[in-house]
PDB file of C-alpha atoms in Angstrom:
ATOM      1  CA  MET A   1     -15.577   1.525 -14.009  1.00 56.00           C
ATOM      2  CA  LYS A   2     -17.254  -0.370 -11.174  1.00 57.00           C
ATOM      3  CA  ARG A   3     -13.834  -1.341  -9.809  1.00 60.00           C
ATOM      4  CA  LYS A   4     -12.720   2.312  -9.790  1.00 56.00           C
ATOM      5  CA  ILE A   5     -15.839   3.444  -7.950  1.00 57.00           C
ATOM      6  CA  CYS A   6     -15.361   0.680  -5.379  1.00 52.00           C
ATOM      7  CA  PHE A   7     -11.669   1.551  -5.049  1.00 58.00           C
ATOM      8  CA  PHE A   8     -12.295   5.272  -4.504  1.00 55.00           C
ATOM      9  CA  THR A   9     -15.128   4.572  -2.064  1.00 57.00           C
ATOM     10  CA  SER A  10     -12.774   2.313  -0.106  1.00 59.00           C
ATOM     11  CA  ILE A  11     -10.098   5.015  -0.031  1.00 62.00           C
ATOM     12  CA  ILE A  12     -12.613   7.586   1.253  1.00 60.00           C
ATOM     13  CA  ILE A  13     -13.727   5.175   3.990  1.00 63.00           C
ATOM     14  CA  ILE A  14     -10.117   4.430   4.982  1.00 65.00           C
ATOM     15  CA  ILE A  15      -9.185   8.113   5.123  1.00 64.00           C
ATOM     16  CA  SER A  16     -12.321   8.891   7.152  1.00 54.00           C
ATOM     17  CA  TRP A  17     -11.449   6.103   9.567  1.00 50.00           C
ATOM     18  CA  PHE A  18      -7.895   7.454   9.954  1.00 54.00           C
ATOM     19  CA  VAL A  19      -9.259  10.923  10.681  1.00 50.00           C
ATOM     20  CA  LEU A  20     -11.616   9.577  13.349  1.00 50.00           C
ATOM     21  CA  VAL A  21      -8.983   7.366  14.980  1.00 51.00           C
ATOM     22  CA  GLY A  22      -6.295  10.051  14.755  1.00 53.00           C
ATOM     23  CA  CYS A  23      -8.476  12.576  16.576  1.00 46.00           C
ATOM     24  CA  GLY A  24      -8.722  10.511  19.777  1.00 45.00           C
ATOM     25  CA  GLU A  25      -7.233  11.847  22.995  1.00 40.00           C
ATOM     26  CA  LYS A  26      -3.564  10.992  23.549  1.00 41.00           C
ATOM     27  CA  ASN A  27      -2.481   9.939  27.050  1.00 41.00           C
ATOM     28  CA  GLU A  28       1.153   9.036  26.413  1.00 39.00           C
ATOM     29  CA  SER A  29       3.890  10.726  28.356  1.00 37.00           C
ATOM     30  CA  ILE A  30       6.742  12.523  26.611  1.00 38.00           C
ATOM     31  CA  ASN A  31       9.127   9.727  27.628  1.00 40.00           C
ATOM     32  CA  GLU A  32       6.919   7.076  25.995  1.00 41.00           C
ATOM     33  CA  SER A  33       6.779   9.172  22.817  1.00 42.00           C
ATOM     34  CA  GLU A  34      10.555   9.537  22.731  1.00 49.00           C
ATOM     35  CA  GLU A  35      11.073   5.803  23.314  1.00 47.00           C
ATOM     36  CA  ALA A  36       8.684   4.909  20.506  1.00 44.00           C
ATOM     37  CA  PHE A  37      10.429   7.354  18.179  1.00 44.00           C
ATOM     38  CA  GLU A  38      13.821   5.814  18.952  1.00 49.00           C
ATOM     39  CA  MET A  39      12.482   2.315  18.196  1.00 45.00           C
ATOM     40  CA  ILE A  40      11.457   3.266  14.666  1.00 45.00           C
ATOM     41  CA  LYS A  41      14.168   5.824  13.960  1.00 45.00           C
ATOM     42  CA  ASP A  42      16.238   3.209  12.131  1.00 45.00           C
ATOM     43  CA  LEU A  43      13.644   3.206   9.328  1.00 45.00           C
ATOM     44  CA  GLY A  44      14.875   6.700   8.383  1.00 45.00           C
ATOM     45  CA  THR A  45      11.418   8.224   8.153  1.00 45.00           C
ATOM     46  CA  THR A  46       9.108  10.819   9.572  1.00 43.00           C
ATOM     47  CA  PHE A  47       6.518   9.212  11.788  1.00 44.00           C
ATOM     48  CA  GLN A  48       3.117  10.341  12.967  1.00 46.00           C
ATOM     49  CA  GLU A  49       2.239  10.588  16.665  1.00 41.00           C
ATOM     50  CA  ASN A  50      -0.823   8.356  16.296  1.00 45.00           C
ATOM     51  CA  THR A  51       1.618   5.440  15.939  1.00 45.00           C
ATOM     52  CA  LEU A  52       1.839   5.457  19.723  1.00 52.00           C
ATOM     53  CA  ASP A  53      -1.758   4.414  20.318  1.00 57.00           C
ATOM     54  CA  LYS A  54      -1.088   1.178  18.386  1.00 71.00           C
ATOM     55  CA  SER A  55      -4.151   1.552  16.206  1.00 87.00           C
ATOM     56  CA  PHE A  56      -2.079   2.430  13.177  1.00 85.00           C
ATOM     57  CA  TYR A  57       1.487   3.201  12.175  1.00 90.00           C
ATOM     58  CA  GLU A  58       2.183   5.831   9.559  1.00 93.00           C
ATOM     59  CA  ILE A  59       5.328   6.831   7.707  1.00 91.00           C
ATOM     60  CA  ILE A  60       5.421   9.913   5.508  1.00 93.00           C
ATOM     61  CA  ASP A  61       8.172  10.325   2.899  1.00 93.00           C
ATOM     62  CA  GLY A  62      10.047   7.219   3.978  1.00 91.00           C
ATOM     63  CA  GLU A  63      12.474   4.936   2.207  1.00 93.00           C
ATOM     64  CA  VAL A  64       9.749   2.412   1.363  1.00 94.00           C
ATOM     65  CA  ALA A  65       7.002   4.778   0.162  1.00 94.00           C
ATOM     66  CA  ASP A  66       5.805   8.366   0.157  1.00 95.00           C
ATOM     67  CA  ILE A  67       2.921   7.286   2.404  1.00 95.00           C
ATOM     68  CA  LEU A  68       2.729   4.010   4.277  1.00 95.00           C
ATOM     69  CA  SER A  69      -0.040   3.536   6.812  1.00 96.00           C
ATOM     70  CA  TYR A  70      -0.363   0.268   8.728  1.00 96.00           C
ATOM     71  CA  ASN A  71      -3.587  -0.652  10.534  1.00 95.00           C
ATOM     72  CA  TYR A  72      -2.805  -2.938  13.487  1.00 94.00           C
ATOM     73  CA  GLN A  73      -6.385  -4.157  13.883  1.00 92.00           C
ATOM     74  CA  ASP A  74      -6.898  -5.590  10.413  1.00 92.00           C
ATOM     75  CA  ARG A  75      -3.198  -6.076   9.582  1.00 93.00           C
ATOM     76  CA  SER A  76      -3.364  -4.000   6.420  1.00 96.00           C
ATOM     77  CA  ILE A  77      -1.133  -1.416   4.784  1.00 96.00           C
ATOM     78  CA  TYR A  78      -2.227   1.484   2.610  1.00 97.00           C
ATOM     79  CA  VAL A  79       0.671   2.574   0.421  1.00 96.00           C
ATOM     80  CA  ALA A  80       1.097   5.455  -2.021  1.00 94.00           C
ATOM     81  CA  GLY A  81       4.277   6.185  -3.923  1.00 93.00           C
ATOM     82  CA  LEU A  82       5.891   2.779  -3.352  1.00 94.00           C
ATOM     83  CA  LYS A  83       9.618   3.225  -3.981  1.00 93.00           C
ATOM     84  CA  VAL A  84      11.188  -0.193  -3.468  1.00 92.00           C
ATOM     85  CA  PHE A  85       9.859  -1.999  -6.572  1.00 93.00           C
ATOM     86  CA  GLU A  86      10.503  -0.272  -9.900  1.00 91.00           C
ATOM     87  CA  GLU A  87       7.861  -2.427 -11.630  1.00 91.00           C
ATOM     88  CA  PHE A  88       5.183  -0.171 -10.118  1.00 91.00           C
ATOM     89  CA  GLY A  89       6.800   3.099 -11.238  1.00 87.00           C
ATOM     90  CA  ILE A  90       7.018   6.079  -8.893  1.00 83.00           C
ATOM     91  CA  SER A  91       3.358   7.071  -8.846  1.00 88.00           C
ATOM     92  CA  ASN A  92       1.210   4.250  -7.545  1.00 92.00           C
ATOM     93  CA  GLU A  93      -1.300   3.357  -4.869  1.00 93.00           C
ATOM     94  CA  GLY A  94      -2.527   0.182  -3.285  1.00 95.00           C
ATOM     95  CA  GLY A  95      -2.879  -2.005  -0.281  1.00 97.00           C
ATOM     96  CA  VAL A  96      -1.453  -5.102   1.341  1.00 97.00           C
ATOM     97  CA  SER A  97      -3.124  -7.215   3.994  1.00 97.00           C
ATOM     98  CA  ILE A  98      -2.504 -10.378   5.955  1.00 96.00           C
ATOM     99  CA  SER A  99      -5.438 -12.595   6.897  1.00 94.00           C
ATOM    100  CA  ALA A 100      -6.460 -12.878  10.552  1.00 91.00           C
ATOM    101  CA  ASP A 101      -4.837 -16.310  10.812  1.00 93.00           C
ATOM    102  CA  GLY A 102      -1.603 -14.951   9.301  1.00 91.00           C
ATOM    103  CA  LYS A 103      -1.580 -17.445   6.446  1.00 95.00           C
ATOM    104  CA  ILE A 104      -2.628 -15.368   3.420  1.00 97.00           C
ATOM    105  CA  LEU A 105      -1.100 -12.135   2.094  1.00 98.00           C
ATOM    106  CA  THR A 106      -3.090 -10.106  -0.454  1.00 98.00           C
ATOM    107  CA  LEU A 107      -1.685  -7.232  -2.521  1.00 98.00           C
ATOM    108  CA  SER A 108      -3.453  -4.888  -4.913  1.00 97.00           C
ATOM    109  CA  MET A 109      -1.582  -2.056  -6.612  1.00 96.00           C
ATOM    110  CA  ILE A 110      -2.324   0.349  -9.435  1.00 94.00           C
ATOM    111  CA  LYS A 111       0.365   2.278 -11.303  1.00 90.00           C
ATOM    112  CA  SER A 112      -0.452   5.788 -12.448  1.00 86.00           C
ATOM    113  CA  THR A 113      -0.016   6.751 -16.058  1.00 78.00           C
ATOM    114  CA  GLY A 114      -0.578  10.412 -15.201  1.00 71.00           C
ATOM    115  CA  SER A 115      -3.691  10.736 -17.314  1.00 62.00           C
ATOM    116  CA  VAL A 116      -6.158  11.744 -14.594  1.00 61.00           C
ATOM    117  CA  THR A 117      -5.494  14.493 -12.079  1.00 55.00           C
ATOM    118  CA  GLY A 118      -6.125  13.289  -8.535  1.00 56.00           C
ATOM    119  CA  ALA A 119      -6.723   9.669  -9.527  1.00 62.00           C
ATOM    120  CA  LEU A 120      -4.827   6.632 -10.691  1.00 64.00           C
ATOM    121  CA  ASP A 121      -5.897   4.783 -13.815  1.00 78.00           C
ATOM    122  CA  GLY A 122      -3.004   2.663 -15.015  1.00 87.00           C
ATOM    123  CA  PRO A 123      -2.195  -1.031 -14.983  1.00 93.00           C
ATOM    124  CA  TYR A 124      -3.447  -3.026 -11.992  1.00 95.00           C
ATOM    125  CA  VAL A 125      -1.745  -5.910 -10.148  1.00 96.00           C
ATOM    126  CA  TYR A 126      -3.459  -8.219  -7.667  1.00 98.00           C
ATOM    127  CA  PHE A 127      -2.214 -11.389  -6.013  1.00 98.00           C
ATOM    128  CA  LYS A 128      -2.674 -13.670  -3.011  1.00 98.00           C
ATOM    129  CA  ILE A 129       0.110 -15.736  -1.469  1.00 98.00           C
ATOM    130  CA  ASN A 130      -0.052 -18.552   1.060  1.00 97.00           C
ATOM    131  CA  LEU A 131       2.598 -17.462   3.584  1.00 96.00           C
ATOM    132  CA  VAL A 132       2.965 -20.960   5.020  1.00 95.00           C
ATOM    133  CA  THR A 133       3.833 -22.660   1.717  1.00 96.00           C
ATOM    134  CA  ASP A 134       4.955 -19.587  -0.303  1.00 95.00           C
ATOM    135  CA  GLU A 135       2.447 -20.692  -2.942  1.00 96.00           C
ATOM    136  CA  ILE A 136       0.728 -18.162  -5.211  1.00 97.00           C
ATOM    137  CA  ILE A 137      -3.007 -18.700  -4.758  1.00 97.00           C
ATOM    138  CA  GLU A 138      -4.276 -16.118  -7.227  1.00 98.00           C
ATOM    139  CA  LYS A 139      -2.815 -13.474  -9.535  1.00 97.00           C
ATOM    140  CA  LYS A 140      -4.396 -10.914 -11.826  1.00 97.00           C
ATOM    141  CA  PHE A 141      -2.805  -8.340 -14.136  1.00 97.00           C
ATOM    142  CA  GLU A 142      -5.192  -5.807 -15.681  1.00 95.00           C
ATOM    143  CA  PRO A 143      -4.094  -3.378 -18.400  1.00 94.00           C
ATOM    144  CA  ALA A 144      -4.274   0.397 -18.364  1.00 90.00           C
ATOM    145  CA  PRO A 145      -7.174   1.838 -20.351  1.00 89.00           C
ATOM    146  CA  ASP A 146      -6.924   2.231 -24.118  1.00 90.00           C
ATOM    147  CA  TYR A 147      -6.252   5.971 -24.120  1.00 87.00           C
ATOM    148  CA  THR A 148      -6.455   6.217 -27.915  1.00 89.00           C
ATOM    149  CA  GLU A 149      -9.982   4.825 -27.787  1.00 90.00           C
ATOM    150  CA  LEU A 150     -10.804   7.319 -25.029  1.00 86.00           C
ATOM    151  CA  GLY A 151      -9.486  10.215 -27.128  1.00 87.00           C
ATOM    152  CA  ARG A 152      -6.539  10.861 -24.784  1.00 85.00           C
ATOM    153  CA  LEU A 153      -3.821  10.703 -27.436  1.00 88.00           C
ATOM    154  CA  GLU A 154      -1.216  12.353 -25.197  1.00 87.00           C
ATOM    155  CA  PHE A 155      -1.254   9.157 -23.104  1.00 85.00           C
ATOM    156  CA  ALA A 156      -1.425   6.710 -26.021  1.00 88.00           C
ATOM    157  CA  GLU A 157       2.007   5.292 -25.158  1.00 89.00           C
ATOM    158  CA  TYR A 158       0.485   3.868 -21.949  1.00 87.00           C
ATOM    159  CA  SER A 159      -2.546   2.319 -23.682  1.00 89.00           C
ATOM    160  CA  ASN A 160      -3.125  -1.234 -22.511  1.00 92.00           C
ATOM    161  CA  GLU A 161       0.148  -1.233 -20.537  1.00 91.00           C
ATOM    162  CA  VAL A 162       0.316  -4.294 -18.297  1.00 94.00           C
ATOM    163  CA  ILE A 163       2.568  -5.016 -15.337  1.00 93.00           C
ATOM    164  CA  GLU A 164       3.141  -8.750 -15.499  1.00 91.00           C
ATOM    165  CA  LEU A 165       5.204 -10.076 -12.645  1.00 95.00           C
ATOM    166  CA  SER A 166       6.867 -13.468 -12.786  1.00 96.00           C
ATOM    167  CA  ASP A 167       6.037 -15.901  -9.999  1.00 97.00           C
ATOM    168  CA  GLU A 168       9.484 -15.169  -8.561  1.00 97.00           C
ATOM    169  CA  GLN A 169       8.769 -11.417  -8.523  1.00 97.00           C
ATOM    170  CA  ILE A 170       5.343 -11.966  -6.928  1.00 97.00           C
ATOM    171  CA  LEU A 171       6.935 -13.987  -4.137  1.00 97.00           C
ATOM    172  CA  GLN A 172       9.690 -11.380  -3.711  1.00 96.00           C
ATOM    173  CA  VAL A 173       7.144  -8.547  -3.347  1.00 96.00           C
ATOM    174  CA  GLY A 174       4.863 -10.609  -1.104  1.00 96.00           C
ATOM    175  CA  LEU A 175       7.624 -11.781   1.217  1.00 96.00           C
ATOM    176  CA  TYR A 176       9.002  -8.229   1.403  1.00 96.00           C
ATOM    177  CA  PHE A 177       5.651  -6.971   2.700  1.00 96.00           C
ATOM    178  CA  LYS A 178       5.295  -9.956   5.058  1.00 95.00           C
ATOM    179  CA  ASP A 179       8.651  -9.058   6.615  1.00 95.00           C
ATOM    180  CA  LEU A 180       7.768  -5.347   6.707  1.00 94.00           C
ATOM    181  CA  ILE A 181       4.501  -6.055   8.533  1.00 93.00           C
ATOM    182  CA  ARG A 182       6.275  -8.290  11.043  1.00 92.00           C
ATOM    183  CA  GLU A 183       8.900  -5.582  11.629  1.00 93.00           C
ATOM    184  CA  ILE A 184       6.205  -2.963  12.230  1.00 92.00           C
ATOM    185  CA  GLU A 185       4.290  -5.268  14.587  1.00 90.00           C
ATOM    186  CA  ALA A 186       7.464  -6.076  16.522  1.00 89.00           C
ATOM    187  CA  ASN A 187       7.966  -2.391  17.329  1.00 81.00           C
TER     188      ASN A 187
END
């Protein structure tokens, strides 16, 4: 329960920060906007204008996720509706970050079981990877709640569901996000 409260508080803070940053005055010319759009057009996504101020990069309804928002300052991604890894289902939410020195990638992701409107409460995956050695530093797989115990029998099939990734899968997911972050930063 404490983890959920912390998670939702973090999401509220992140969204508030995006609102504040996104409301700043824009000074880019139309030509700069068009050039920036052309640079990221190959991702096949809709992009938000606040990408141009280099504080964050946002893709809505893209090939990678329904929402992908990259914060340039702290090198972190907020992702909802991740599409490229079926292990997380189609309804999920989480974050990925790279440490300031660029050596450690951290991922946390929760898969929705559809039991709570407006919230996610399914299995949880967390890991840290050393990007220099491709070594897994830490990994944690937490199960979905026991819905039978909670009296939510319509979701009993998801009770205690766990997403356990092999070390190979963890590295695949981690290196995918490392490359994605580098691609975003290069543009």
